[in-house]
């Protein structure tokens, strides 16, 4: 029997803007998932949050895109959204595009990352959850984990990793995908995933075809055709015994790289690794945050988690992130802090441009 991990997340309401999901929403989700556990729809679960996003981490044996499992998540978000509306929380039900479930949650607003696999004798898994950024924020960390020997020593010295990995990359603008193999196609991969707003790593496999990582890539902003919030991604990563060591999966976040999102989804800023307790992006709605939860998978049960960024070893990273945030904030509405105009097509900027359009005149040389 194979085990499936499903991470389904949504922004369904926040206290005072976009920074904190109220505990009452998580309690309602817990109530719904506990019932699903009693009914043997899922085997285990853990509920977390990063900023204003609630993250449902579930294990089961029903495979990916399972209707029962997805309905549990959608019902949890729907019922929690009602509480958010009663409390007049900001953005109540924001990530639910409609209130009618249609078989699975894909395309309905919430983000989904899933993977199905045969459990190893010991199966460590890390779930990373972000707020105030987009799925492309994981491109750099995942590349470093699975393709960069300066980060992952196992690519050089561990025979189980030495053959490299395959990267499934989505073009979220053209709705296409391509699979590239590393190390042999590394430069081709980098040519794509450096454009983090368009080319996004969706899945990673080893050369035997075993799943190594899975990312939420649902693009809520593109579906709605206007800015309603960034996609706030999550990723599941398998570690050890044929995959990068847990420490190699954590190390990329020691560098707070620049990601897109932050205030109004229209700014670049450093990704700050924090514990669950400090996942409250309040400075200019940021800077963007990432939490990491490490589990062991045992007979479709979750053992843990370890809150991996609750560690003084990341204090310097957080200081670096704060300094970088201060530096780039000083640019105000200028690039490179604010996104270039072509990347703001799905924000509120087009409304401003439409108002000014009649006033533009041809330039006479």
CSV table of C-alpha atoms in Angstrom, one decimal, residues 125-320:
chain,number,residue,atom,x,y,z
A,125,UNK,CA,9.8,14.5,4.8
A,126,UNK,CA,9.9,18.3,5.1
A,127,UNK,CA,7.0,20.6,4.4
A,128,UNK,CA,7.9,24.2,3.6
A,129,UNK,CA,5.1,26.8,3.6
A,130,UNK,CA,5.4,30.5,2.5
A,131,UNK,CA,3.4,33.7,2.8
A,132,UNK,CA,3.7,36.8,0.7
A,133,UNK,CA,5.3,35.3,-2.3
A,134,UNK,CA,4.7,33.1,-5.4
A,135,UNK,CA,5.5,29.4,-6.3
A,136,UNK,CA,8.6,30.5,-8.1
A,137,UNK,CA,10.1,31.4,-4.7
A,138,UNK,CA,11.1,27.7,-4.4
A,139,UNK,CA,13.0,27.6,-7.7
A,140,UNK,CA,16.3,28.6,-6.2
A,141,UNK,CA,16.1,26.5,-3.0
A,142,UNK,CA,15.0,23.4,-4.9
A,143,UNK,CA,17.7,23.8,-7.5
A,144,UNK,CA,20.3,24.1,-4.7
A,145,UNK,CA,18.9,21.0,-2.9
A,146,UNK,CA,18.8,18.7,-5.9
A,147,UNK,CA,21.3,20.1,-8.4
A,148,UNK,CA,24.0,22.3,-6.7
A,149,UNK,CA,27.0,20.3,-5.4
A,150,UNK,CA,28.1,23.3,-3.4
A,151,UNK,CA,24.9,22.9,-1.3
A,152,UNK,CA,24.4,19.2,-1.5
A,153,UNK,CA,27.6,17.3,-1.0
A,154,UNK,CA,25.8,14.1,-1.7
A,155,UNK,CA,25.6,14.8,-5.4
A,156,UNK,CA,29.4,14.4,-5.4
A,157,UNK,CA,30.1,11.8,-2.7
A,158,UNK,CA,26.9,9.7,-2.3
A,159,UNK,CA,26.5,7.1,-5.1
A,160,UNK,CA,22.7,7.1,-4.5
A,161,UNK,CA,22.6,10.8,-5.5
A,162,UNK,CA,25.4,10.9,-8.0
A,163,UNK,CA,23.2,10.4,-11.1
A,164,UNK,CA,21.2,13.5,-10.3
A,165,UNK,CA,17.5,14.4,-10.6
A,166,UNK,CA,14.8,15.3,-13.1
A,167,UNK,CA,12.9,18.5,-12.8
A,168,UNK,CA,9.4,19.0,-14.1
A,169,UNK,CA,9.0,22.7,-14.9
A,170,UNK,CA,5.6,24.4,-15.6
A,171,UNK,CA,5.2,27.4,-17.8
A,172,UNK,CA,2.3,29.0,-16.0
A,173,UNK,CA,1.7,31.6,-18.7
A,174,UNK,CA,1.4,29.2,-21.7
A,175,UNK,CA,0.1,26.3,-19.5
A,176,UNK,CA,2.8,23.9,-20.7
A,177,UNK,CA,5.4,21.7,-19.0
A,178,UNK,CA,8.9,20.3,-19.7
A,179,UNK,CA,11.1,17.8,-17.9
A,180,UNK,CA,14.8,18.5,-17.7
A,181,UNK,CA,17.5,16.2,-16.4
A,182,UNK,CA,20.4,17.3,-14.2
A,183,UNK,CA,23.4,17.6,-14.3
A,184,UNK,CA,23.3,17.1,-18.1
A,185,UNK,CA,20.7,19.8,-18.8
A,186,UNK,CA,21.5,22.1,-15.9
A,187,UNK,CA,22.1,25.2,-18.0
A,188,UNK,CA,18.8,24.7,-19.8
A,189,UNK,CA,17.1,24.3,-16.5
A,190,UNK,CA,18.6,27.5,-15.2
A,191,UNK,CA,17.7,29.4,-18.3
A,192,UNK,CA,14.0,28.7,-17.4
A,193,UNK,CA,13.7,28.7,-13.7
A,194,UNK,CA,15.6,32.0,-13.3
A,195,UNK,CA,12.3,33.5,-14.6
A,196,UNK,CA,10.5,32.8,-11.4
A,197,UNK,CA,7.2,34.4,-12.4
A,198,UNK,CA,6.7,32.1,-15.4
A,199,UNK,CA,8.7,28.9,-15.1
A,200,UNK,CA,8.1,27.1,-11.9
A,201,UNK,CA,9.5,23.8,-10.6
A,202,UNK,CA,6.4,21.6,-10.0
A,203,UNK,CA,8.0,18.2,-9.2
A,204,UNK,CA,11.4,16.6,-8.9
A,205,UNK,CA,12.2,12.9,-9.4
A,206,UNK,CA,15.3,10.8,-9.1
A,207,UNK,CA,16.5,8.9,-12.1
A,208,UNK,CA,14.6,5.8,-11.0
A,209,UNK,CA,11.4,7.8,-11.2
A,210,UNK,CA,10.8,8.1,-7.5
A,211,UNK,CA,9.1,11.4,-6.4
A,212,UNK,CA,11.5,13.7,-4.5
A,213,UNK,CA,9.6,17.0,-4.2
A,214,UNK,CA,6.2,18.5,-5.1
A,215,UNK,CA,5.2,22.2,-5.2
A,216,UNK,CA,1.9,24.0,-5.2
A,217,UNK,CA,1.7,25.9,-8.5
A,218,UNK,CA,-1.9,27.0,-8.7
A,219,UNK,CA,-1.9,30.7,-9.8
A,220,UNK,CA,-4.9,32.4,-8.2
A,221,UNK,CA,-3.9,35.8,-9.6
A,222,UNK,CA,-3.9,34.6,-13.2
A,223,UNK,CA,-7.2,32.8,-12.8
A,224,UNK,CA,-9.0,35.9,-11.6
A,225,UNK,CA,-7.3,38.2,-14.1
A,226,UNK,CA,-6.7,40.8,-11.3
A,227,UNK,CA,-4.8,41.0,-8.1
A,228,UNK,CA,-6.4,39.2,-5.2
A,229,UNK,CA,-3.3,38.0,-3.4
A,230,UNK,CA,-0.1,36.1,-4.3
A,231,UNK,CA,-0.1,32.3,-4.3
A,232,UNK,CA,1.7,31.7,-1.1
A,233,UNK,CA,3.2,28.3,-2.0
A,234,UNK,CA,4.1,25.1,-0.1
A,235,UNK,CA,6.4,22.3,-1.1
A,236,UNK,CA,6.9,18.7,0.1
A,237,UNK,CA,10.5,17.5,0.1
A,238,UNK,CA,11.7,13.9,0.8
A,239,UNK,CA,15.1,13.6,2.5
A,240,UNK,CA,17.8,11.0,3.2
A,241,UNK,CA,18.5,7.5,1.7
A,242,UNK,CA,18.6,8.3,-2.0
A,243,UNK,CA,17.6,12.0,-1.6
A,244,UNK,CA,19.5,14.9,-0.2
A,245,UNK,CA,20.2,14.8,3.6
A,246,UNK,CA,17.8,16.7,5.8
A,247,UNK,CA,20.5,19.3,6.4
A,248,UNK,CA,21.1,19.7,2.7
A,249,UNK,CA,17.3,20.3,2.3
A,250,UNK,CA,17.4,23.0,4.9
A,251,UNK,CA,20.7,24.8,4.0
A,252,UNK,CA,19.4,26.8,0.9
A,253,UNK,CA,17.2,28.8,3.2
A,254,UNK,CA,20.3,30.1,5.1
A,255,UNK,CA,20.4,32.7,2.2
A,256,UNK,CA,17.4,35.0,2.2
A,257,UNK,CA,17.1,35.3,-1.5
A,258,UNK,CA,14.9,37.9,-3.2
A,259,UNK,CA,11.4,36.7,-4.1
A,260,UNK,CA,8.3,38.3,-5.7
A,261,UNK,CA,5.3,39.2,-3.6
A,262,UNK,CA,5.4,41.2,-0.4
A,263,UNK,CA,3.1,44.2,-0.3
A,264,UNK,CA,0.2,43.9,-2.7
A,265,UNK,CA,2.1,41.2,-4.5
A,266,UNK,CA,3.9,43.9,-6.3
A,267,UNK,CA,7.4,44.0,-4.7
A,268,UNK,CA,10.6,42.1,-4.4
A,269,UNK,CA,11.9,41.2,-1.0
A,270,UNK,CA,14.1,38.7,1.0
A,271,UNK,CA,12.5,35.4,2.0
A,272,UNK,CA,12.9,35.2,5.8
A,273,UNK,CA,13.0,31.7,7.4
A,274,UNK,CA,11.1,31.8,10.7
A,275,UNK,CA,9.5,29.5,13.3
A,276,UNK,CA,5.7,28.9,13.3
A,277,UNK,CA,5.5,31.4,16.2
A,278,UNK,CA,7.0,34.2,14.1
A,279,UNK,CA,5.3,33.6,10.8
A,280,UNK,CA,3.5,37.0,11.0
A,281,UNK,CA,4.5,39.3,8.1
A,282,UNK,CA,3.7,42.7,9.5
A,283,UNK,CA,6.5,45.0,8.2
A,284,UNK,CA,5.0,46.4,4.9
A,285,UNK,CA,3.1,43.1,4.9
A,286,UNK,CA,6.4,41.3,5.1
A,287,UNK,CA,9.1,40.6,4.5
A,288,UNK,CA,8.0,37.3,2.8
A,289,UNK,CA,8.2,34.3,5.3
A,290,UNK,CA,8.9,30.6,5.1
A,291,UNK,CA,8.4,28.0,7.8
A,292,UNK,CA,9.7,24.4,7.7
A,293,UNK,CA,8.1,21.4,9.4
A,294,UNK,CA,10.0,18.1,9.4
A,295,UNK,CA,8.2,14.8,9.9
A,296,UNK,CA,8.9,11.1,9.8
A,297,UNK,CA,6.3,9.1,7.8
A,298,UNK,CA,5.4,5.8,9.5
A,299,UNK,CA,2.6,3.7,8.1
A,300,UNK,CA,0.8,6.8,6.7
A,301,UNK,CA,1.2,8.5,10.1
A,302,UNK,CA,3.0,11.8,10.8
A,303,UNK,CA,5.7,11.7,13.4
A,304,UNK,CA,6.6,15.2,14.5
A,305,UNK,CA,6.9,17.9,13.4
A,306,UNK,CA,10.2,19.5,14.2
A,307,UNK,CA,10.0,23.3,13.6
A,308,UNK,CA,13.3,23.5,11.8
A,309,UNK,CA,13.7,27.3,11.6
A,310,UNK,CA,13.2,27.6,15.4
A,311,UNK,CA,17.0,27.5,15.6
A,312,UNK,CA,19.5,30.2,16.5
A,313,UNK,CA,21.6,29.0,13.6
A,314,UNK,CA,19.2,31.0,11.4
A,315,UNK,CA,19.5,34.2,13.5
A,316,UNK,CA,22.1,35.6,11.2
A,317,UNK,CA,19.9,34.8,8.2
A,318,UNK,CA,17.1,36.7,9.8
A,319,UNK,CA,19.4,39.7,10.4
A,320,UNK,CA,20.5,39.6,6.8
